Coordinates of C-alpha atoms in Angstrom, one line a residue:
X1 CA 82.8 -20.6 16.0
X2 CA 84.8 -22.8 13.7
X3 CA 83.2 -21.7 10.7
X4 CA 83.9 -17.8 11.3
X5 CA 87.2 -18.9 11.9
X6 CA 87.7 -20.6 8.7
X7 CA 85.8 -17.4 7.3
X8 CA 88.5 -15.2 8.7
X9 CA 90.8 -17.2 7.8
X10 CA 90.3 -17.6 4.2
X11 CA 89.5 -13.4 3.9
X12 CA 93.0 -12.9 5.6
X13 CA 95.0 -15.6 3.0
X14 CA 93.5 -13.3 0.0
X15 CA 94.2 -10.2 1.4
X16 CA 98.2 -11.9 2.5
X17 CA 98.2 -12.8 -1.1
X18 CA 97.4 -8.8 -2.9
X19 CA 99.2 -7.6 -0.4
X20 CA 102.4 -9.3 -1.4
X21 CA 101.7 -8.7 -5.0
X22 CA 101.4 -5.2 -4.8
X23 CA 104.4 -4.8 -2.3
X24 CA 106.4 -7.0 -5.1
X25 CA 105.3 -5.8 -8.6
X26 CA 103.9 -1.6 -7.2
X27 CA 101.3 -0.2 -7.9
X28 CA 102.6 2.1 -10.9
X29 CA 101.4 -0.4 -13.5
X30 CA 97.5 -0.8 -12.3
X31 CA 97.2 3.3 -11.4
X32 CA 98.2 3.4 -14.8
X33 CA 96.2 1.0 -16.5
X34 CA 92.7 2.3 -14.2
X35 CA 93.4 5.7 -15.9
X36 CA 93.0 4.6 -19.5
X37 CA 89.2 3.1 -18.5
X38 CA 87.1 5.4 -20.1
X39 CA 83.6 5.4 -20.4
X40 CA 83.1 3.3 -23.6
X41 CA 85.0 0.3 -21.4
X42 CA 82.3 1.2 -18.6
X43 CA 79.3 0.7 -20.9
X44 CA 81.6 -2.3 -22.7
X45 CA 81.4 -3.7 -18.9
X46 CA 77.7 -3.5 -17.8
X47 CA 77.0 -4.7 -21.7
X48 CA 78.6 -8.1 -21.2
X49 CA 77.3 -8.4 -17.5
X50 CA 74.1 -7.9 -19.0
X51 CA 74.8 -11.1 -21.1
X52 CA 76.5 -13.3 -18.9
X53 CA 73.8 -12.4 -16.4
X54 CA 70.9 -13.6 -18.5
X55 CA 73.1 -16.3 -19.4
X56 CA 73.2 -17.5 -15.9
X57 CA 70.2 -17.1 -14.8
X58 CA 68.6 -19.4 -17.9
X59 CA 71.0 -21.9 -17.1
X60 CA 69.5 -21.4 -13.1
X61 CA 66.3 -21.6 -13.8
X62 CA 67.1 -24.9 -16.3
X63 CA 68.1 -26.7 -13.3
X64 CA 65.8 -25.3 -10.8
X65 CA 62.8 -26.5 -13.3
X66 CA 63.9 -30.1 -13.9
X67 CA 64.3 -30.0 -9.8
X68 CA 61.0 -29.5 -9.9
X69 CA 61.1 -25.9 -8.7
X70 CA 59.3 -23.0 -10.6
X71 CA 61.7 -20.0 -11.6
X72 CA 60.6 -17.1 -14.0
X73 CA 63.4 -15.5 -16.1
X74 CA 63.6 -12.0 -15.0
X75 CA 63.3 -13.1 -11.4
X76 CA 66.3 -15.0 -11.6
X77 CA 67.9 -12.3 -13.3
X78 CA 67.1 -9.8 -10.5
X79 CA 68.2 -12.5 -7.9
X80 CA 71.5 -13.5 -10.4
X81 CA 72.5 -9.7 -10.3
X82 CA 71.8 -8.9 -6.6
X83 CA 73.9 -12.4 -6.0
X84 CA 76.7 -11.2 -8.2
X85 CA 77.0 -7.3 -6.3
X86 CA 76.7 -9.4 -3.1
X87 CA 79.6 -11.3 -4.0
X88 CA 81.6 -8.7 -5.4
X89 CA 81.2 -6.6 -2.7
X90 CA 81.4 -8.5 -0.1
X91 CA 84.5 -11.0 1.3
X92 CA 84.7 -14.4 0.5
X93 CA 82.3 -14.5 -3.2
X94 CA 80.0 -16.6 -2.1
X95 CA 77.5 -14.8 0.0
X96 CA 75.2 -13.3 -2.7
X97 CA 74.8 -17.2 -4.2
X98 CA 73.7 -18.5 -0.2
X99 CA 71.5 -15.5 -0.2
X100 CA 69.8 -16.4 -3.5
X101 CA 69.8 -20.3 -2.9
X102 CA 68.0 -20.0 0.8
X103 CA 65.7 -16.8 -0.8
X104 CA 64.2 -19.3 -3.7
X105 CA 64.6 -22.0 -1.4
X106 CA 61.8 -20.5 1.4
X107 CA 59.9 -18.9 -1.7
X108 CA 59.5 -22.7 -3.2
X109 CA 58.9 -24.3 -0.2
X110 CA 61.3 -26.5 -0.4
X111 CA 64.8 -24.8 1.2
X112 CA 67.3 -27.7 0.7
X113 CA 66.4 -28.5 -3.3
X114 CA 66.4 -24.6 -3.5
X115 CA 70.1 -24.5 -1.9
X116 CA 70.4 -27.7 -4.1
X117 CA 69.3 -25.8 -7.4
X118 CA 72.6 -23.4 -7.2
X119 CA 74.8 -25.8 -6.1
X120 CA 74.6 -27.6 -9.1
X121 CA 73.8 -23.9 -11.3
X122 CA 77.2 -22.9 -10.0
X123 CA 79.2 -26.4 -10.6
X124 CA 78.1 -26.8 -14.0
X125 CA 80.1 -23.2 -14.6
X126 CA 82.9 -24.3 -12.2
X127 CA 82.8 -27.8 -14.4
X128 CA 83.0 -25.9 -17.8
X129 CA 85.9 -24.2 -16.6
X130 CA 88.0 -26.7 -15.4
X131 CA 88.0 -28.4 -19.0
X132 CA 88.2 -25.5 -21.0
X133 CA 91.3 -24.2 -19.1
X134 CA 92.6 -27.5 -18.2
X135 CA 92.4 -27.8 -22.6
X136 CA 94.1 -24.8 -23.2
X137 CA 96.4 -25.5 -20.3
X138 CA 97.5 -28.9 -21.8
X139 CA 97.3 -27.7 -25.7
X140 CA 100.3 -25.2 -24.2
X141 CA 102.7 -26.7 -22.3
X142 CA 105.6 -24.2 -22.2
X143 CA 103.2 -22.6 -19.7
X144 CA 104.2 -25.1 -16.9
X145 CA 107.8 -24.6 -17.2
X146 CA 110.1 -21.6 -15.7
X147 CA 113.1 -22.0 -14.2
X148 CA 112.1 -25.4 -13.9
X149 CA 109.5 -25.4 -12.0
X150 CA 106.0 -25.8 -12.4
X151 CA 104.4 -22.8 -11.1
X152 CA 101.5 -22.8 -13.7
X153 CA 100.7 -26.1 -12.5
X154 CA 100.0 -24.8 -8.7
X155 CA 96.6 -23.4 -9.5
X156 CA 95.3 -26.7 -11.0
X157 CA 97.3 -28.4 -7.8
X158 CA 95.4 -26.4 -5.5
X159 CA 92.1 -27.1 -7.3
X160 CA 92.6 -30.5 -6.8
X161 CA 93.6 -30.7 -3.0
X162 CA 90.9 -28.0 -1.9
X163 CA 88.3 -30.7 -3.5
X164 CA 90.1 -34.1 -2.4
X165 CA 89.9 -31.9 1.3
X166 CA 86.4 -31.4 0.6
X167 CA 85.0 -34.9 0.0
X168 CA 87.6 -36.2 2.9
X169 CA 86.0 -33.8 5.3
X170 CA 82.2 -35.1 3.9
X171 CA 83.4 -38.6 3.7
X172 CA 84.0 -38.4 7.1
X173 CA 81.0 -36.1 8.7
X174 CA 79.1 -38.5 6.8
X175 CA 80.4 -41.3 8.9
X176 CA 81.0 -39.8 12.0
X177 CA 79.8 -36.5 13.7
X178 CA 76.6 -35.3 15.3
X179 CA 74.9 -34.9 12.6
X180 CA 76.1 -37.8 10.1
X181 CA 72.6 -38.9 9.4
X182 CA 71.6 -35.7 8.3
X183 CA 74.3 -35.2 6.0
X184 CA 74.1 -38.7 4.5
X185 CA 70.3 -37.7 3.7
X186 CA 71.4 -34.3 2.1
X187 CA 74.7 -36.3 0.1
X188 CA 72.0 -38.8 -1.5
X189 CA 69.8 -35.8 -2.4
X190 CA 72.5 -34.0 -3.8
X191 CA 73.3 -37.2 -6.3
X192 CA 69.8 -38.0 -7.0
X193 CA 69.3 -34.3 -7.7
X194 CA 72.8 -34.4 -9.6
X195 CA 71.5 -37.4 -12.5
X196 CA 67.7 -35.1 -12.9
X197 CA 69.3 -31.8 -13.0
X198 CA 72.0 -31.8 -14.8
X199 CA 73.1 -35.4 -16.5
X200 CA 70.0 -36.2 -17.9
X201 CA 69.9 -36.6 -21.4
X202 CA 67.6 -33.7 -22.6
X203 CA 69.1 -31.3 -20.0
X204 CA 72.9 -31.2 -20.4
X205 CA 73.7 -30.1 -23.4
X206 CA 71.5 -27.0 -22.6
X207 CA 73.5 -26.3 -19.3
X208 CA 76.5 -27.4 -21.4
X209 CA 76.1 -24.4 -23.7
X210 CA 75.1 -22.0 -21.7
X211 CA 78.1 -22.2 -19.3
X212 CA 80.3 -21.7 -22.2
X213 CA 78.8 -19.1 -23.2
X214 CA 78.9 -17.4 -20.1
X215 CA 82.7 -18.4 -20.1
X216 CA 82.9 -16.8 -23.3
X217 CA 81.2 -13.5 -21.9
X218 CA 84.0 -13.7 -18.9
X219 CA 86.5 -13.9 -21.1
X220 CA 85.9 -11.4 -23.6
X221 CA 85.9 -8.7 -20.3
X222 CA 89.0 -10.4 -19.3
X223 CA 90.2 -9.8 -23.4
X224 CA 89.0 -5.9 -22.9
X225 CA 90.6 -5.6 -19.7
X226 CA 94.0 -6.8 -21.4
X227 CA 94.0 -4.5 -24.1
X228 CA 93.1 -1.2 -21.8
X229 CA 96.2 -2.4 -19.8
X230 CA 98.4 -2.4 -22.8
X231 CA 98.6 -5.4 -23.4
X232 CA 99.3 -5.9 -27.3
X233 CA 99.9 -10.0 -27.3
X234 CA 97.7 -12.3 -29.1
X235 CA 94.2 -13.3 -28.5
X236 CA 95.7 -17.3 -28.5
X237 CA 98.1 -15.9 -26.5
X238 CA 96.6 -14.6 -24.0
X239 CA 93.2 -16.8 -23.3
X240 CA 95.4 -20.0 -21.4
X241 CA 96.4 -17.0 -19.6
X242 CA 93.2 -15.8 -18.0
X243 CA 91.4 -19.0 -18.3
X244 CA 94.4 -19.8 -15.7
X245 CA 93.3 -16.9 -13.9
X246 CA 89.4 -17.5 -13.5
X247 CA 90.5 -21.3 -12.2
X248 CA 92.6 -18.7 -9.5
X249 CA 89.8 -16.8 -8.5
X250 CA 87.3 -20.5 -7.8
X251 CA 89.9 -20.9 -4.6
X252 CA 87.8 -19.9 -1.7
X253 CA 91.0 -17.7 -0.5
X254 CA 89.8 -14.8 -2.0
X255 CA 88.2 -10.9 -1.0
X256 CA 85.2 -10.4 -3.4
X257 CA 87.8 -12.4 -5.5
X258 CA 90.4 -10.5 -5.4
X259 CA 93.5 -12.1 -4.1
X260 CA 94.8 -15.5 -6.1
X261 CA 93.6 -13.8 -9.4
X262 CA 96.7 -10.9 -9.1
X263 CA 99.1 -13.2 -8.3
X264 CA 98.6 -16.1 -10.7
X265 CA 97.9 -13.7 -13.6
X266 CA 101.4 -11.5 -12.8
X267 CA 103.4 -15.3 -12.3
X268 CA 101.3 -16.6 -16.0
X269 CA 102.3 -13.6 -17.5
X270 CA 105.7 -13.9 -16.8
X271 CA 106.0 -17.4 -17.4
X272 CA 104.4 -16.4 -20.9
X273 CA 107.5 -14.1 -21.5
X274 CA 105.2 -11.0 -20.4
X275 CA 105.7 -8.5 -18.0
X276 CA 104.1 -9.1 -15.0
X277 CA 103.3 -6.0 -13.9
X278 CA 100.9 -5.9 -17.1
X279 CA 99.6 -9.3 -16.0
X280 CA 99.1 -7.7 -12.7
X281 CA 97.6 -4.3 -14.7
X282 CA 95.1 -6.6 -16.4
X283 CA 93.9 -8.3 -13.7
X284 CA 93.2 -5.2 -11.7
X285 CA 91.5 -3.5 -14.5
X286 CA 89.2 -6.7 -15.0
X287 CA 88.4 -6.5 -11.2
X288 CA 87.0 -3.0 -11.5
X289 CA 85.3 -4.2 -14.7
X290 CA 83.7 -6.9 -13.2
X291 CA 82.6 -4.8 -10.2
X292 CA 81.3 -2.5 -12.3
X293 CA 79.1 -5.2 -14.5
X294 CA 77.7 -6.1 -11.0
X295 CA 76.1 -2.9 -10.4
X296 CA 72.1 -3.1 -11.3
X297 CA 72.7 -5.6 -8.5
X298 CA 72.7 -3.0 -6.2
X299 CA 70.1 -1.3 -7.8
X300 CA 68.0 -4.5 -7.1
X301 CA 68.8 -4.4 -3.4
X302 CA 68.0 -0.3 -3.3
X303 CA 64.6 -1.6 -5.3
X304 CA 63.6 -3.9 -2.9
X305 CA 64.3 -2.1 -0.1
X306 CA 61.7 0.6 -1.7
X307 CA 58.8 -1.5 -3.2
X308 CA 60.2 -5.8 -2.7
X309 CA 59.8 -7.3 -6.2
X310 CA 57.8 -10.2 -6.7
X311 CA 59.8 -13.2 -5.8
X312 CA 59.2 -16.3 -8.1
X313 CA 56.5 -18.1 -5.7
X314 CA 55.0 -14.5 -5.8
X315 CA 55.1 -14.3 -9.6
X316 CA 53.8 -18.0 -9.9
X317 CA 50.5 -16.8 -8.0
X318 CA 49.9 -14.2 -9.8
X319 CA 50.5 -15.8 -13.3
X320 CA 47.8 -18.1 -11.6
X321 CA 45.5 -15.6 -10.3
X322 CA 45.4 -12.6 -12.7
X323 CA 44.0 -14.5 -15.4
X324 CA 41.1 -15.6 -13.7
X325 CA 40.2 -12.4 -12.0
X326 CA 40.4 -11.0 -15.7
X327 CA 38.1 -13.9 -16.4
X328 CA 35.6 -13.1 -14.0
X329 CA 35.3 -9.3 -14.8
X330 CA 34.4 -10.0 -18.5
X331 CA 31.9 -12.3 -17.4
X332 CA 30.3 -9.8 -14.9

């Protein structure tokens, strides 16, 4: 009960949020913007979720291996992609990663280090992130100022309370609660996973890389997405501006993420000296884009509903098998 609540909750603050955009900036600019997408940007789009997809799913399987758990490359990029459609299509972005951590959980026999594996895929990106734009954030300071204010520092604000909450609200159901023992268990599991999956010494800097360069791949959508909107200011210029917006869309207030990403980018743009409306152009114009990169995820789920791919206990097996039945038909 409490948790659809906090579902509905969440999927009603995102839609509050566009909603007030679009009633304060109109929708003139985007409907604008959306008709200069031609197909060259579409093909730009599925080329650099292509990318970022493979990207991801090497940095999954990476973790998922030193965890112990088995995870062959173009599974996880079938999973990464029906994951990513899930989450695009669906409210709140995070459905499509639950549905791939409790799928590779079951298929590896082992459901919590499975959950565990993308948990700690998805905060190495989330990590990446935060220092990249909180760099560029700090290297550029005239960003935090307008009207003196700070409204460029809200995001980062709101980054930070929504995590103290976080490890309040486990501090406590770890002390307290029905199931307090059980969480304790699954916290020390998470840390002891934590050090062997991503902080050891031959394992980080591989995860380190490839969540930069999957970074890079988000941001050089968000870069096309600018310049189909019109916009005509510089590359330096611009990155602080949607690195600020990707921290937007990690708030879990968000439809398919869609919500915080409109507003901060129209309020960064004008506290860049930009029009908002294009900031709210661009943003639009990378939703679509990124929707659009997500669709061989759907493919995957049309696929599976036809003939279910191999999952990666599936693909293990036969790896395993297949060689020896080849064996034993030479020898006969």
């Amino acid at each position: 009960m409490n948790r659809r609540f906090w579902a509905v909750v969440r999927v009603l603050a995102g839609l509050g949020i566009l909603t007030v955009v679009l009633w304060r900036m109109g929708t003139g600019a985007p409907l604008a913007a959306l008709r200069s997408v031609d197909a060259a940007t579409l093909l730009t789009a599925l080329g650099a979720g292509l990318a970022t997809t493979v990207l991801s799913a090497r940095r999954w399987c990476l973790v998922a291996g030193r965890l112990g758990l088995r995870l062959p490359l173009p599974a996880a990029v079938a999973d990464y992609y029906r994951a990513l459609f899930l989450n695009a299509a669906l409210p709140g972005g995070v459905i499509g990663d639950v549905h791939r951590a409790v799928r590779h959980g079951k298929d590896a026999g082992d459901l919590g280090r499975g959950v565990r594996a993308v948990v700690l895929e998805r905060t190495a990106g989330q990590v990446a992130l935060i220092a990249v734009g909180g760099a560029a954030l700090l290297a550029d300071t005239s960003l935090f100022r307008h009207g003196g204010v700070f409204p460029m520092g809200s995001v980062l604000v709101a980054l930070v309370a929504v995590l103290g909450a976080a490890a309040i609200v486990l501090a406590v159901a770890a002390r307290r609660g029905r199931y307090a023992a059980r969480l304790r268990r699954a916290l020390a599991a998470t840390v002891t996973d934590l050090g062997r999956g991503l902080l050891a010494r031959d394992t980080w800097p591989r995860v380190a890389a490839l969540s930069l360069a999957v970074l890079a791949g988000h941001l050089g959508l968000f870069l096309v997405a600018a310049r189909v909107a019109g916009s005509r200011a510089p590359v330096t210029q611009l990155v602080p501006l949607l690195l600020l917006a990707l921290l937007a869309m990690a708030l879990p207030v968000n439809i398919g993420g869609w919500g915080p990403r409109e507003g901060t980018l129209a309020l960064a743009f004008h506290s860049a000296g930009l029009s908002p409306e294009q900031g709210l152009a661009v943003s639009v114009v990378y939703g679509v884009l990124t929707f659009v990169s997500s669709l061989p995820g759907a493919g995957v789920l049309l696929l599976r509903q036809v003939r279910p791919l191999p999952s990666g206990a599936e693909v293990e097996l036969q790896e395993r098998v297949l060689p020896e039945r080849e064996a034993a038909h030479r020898g006969s």
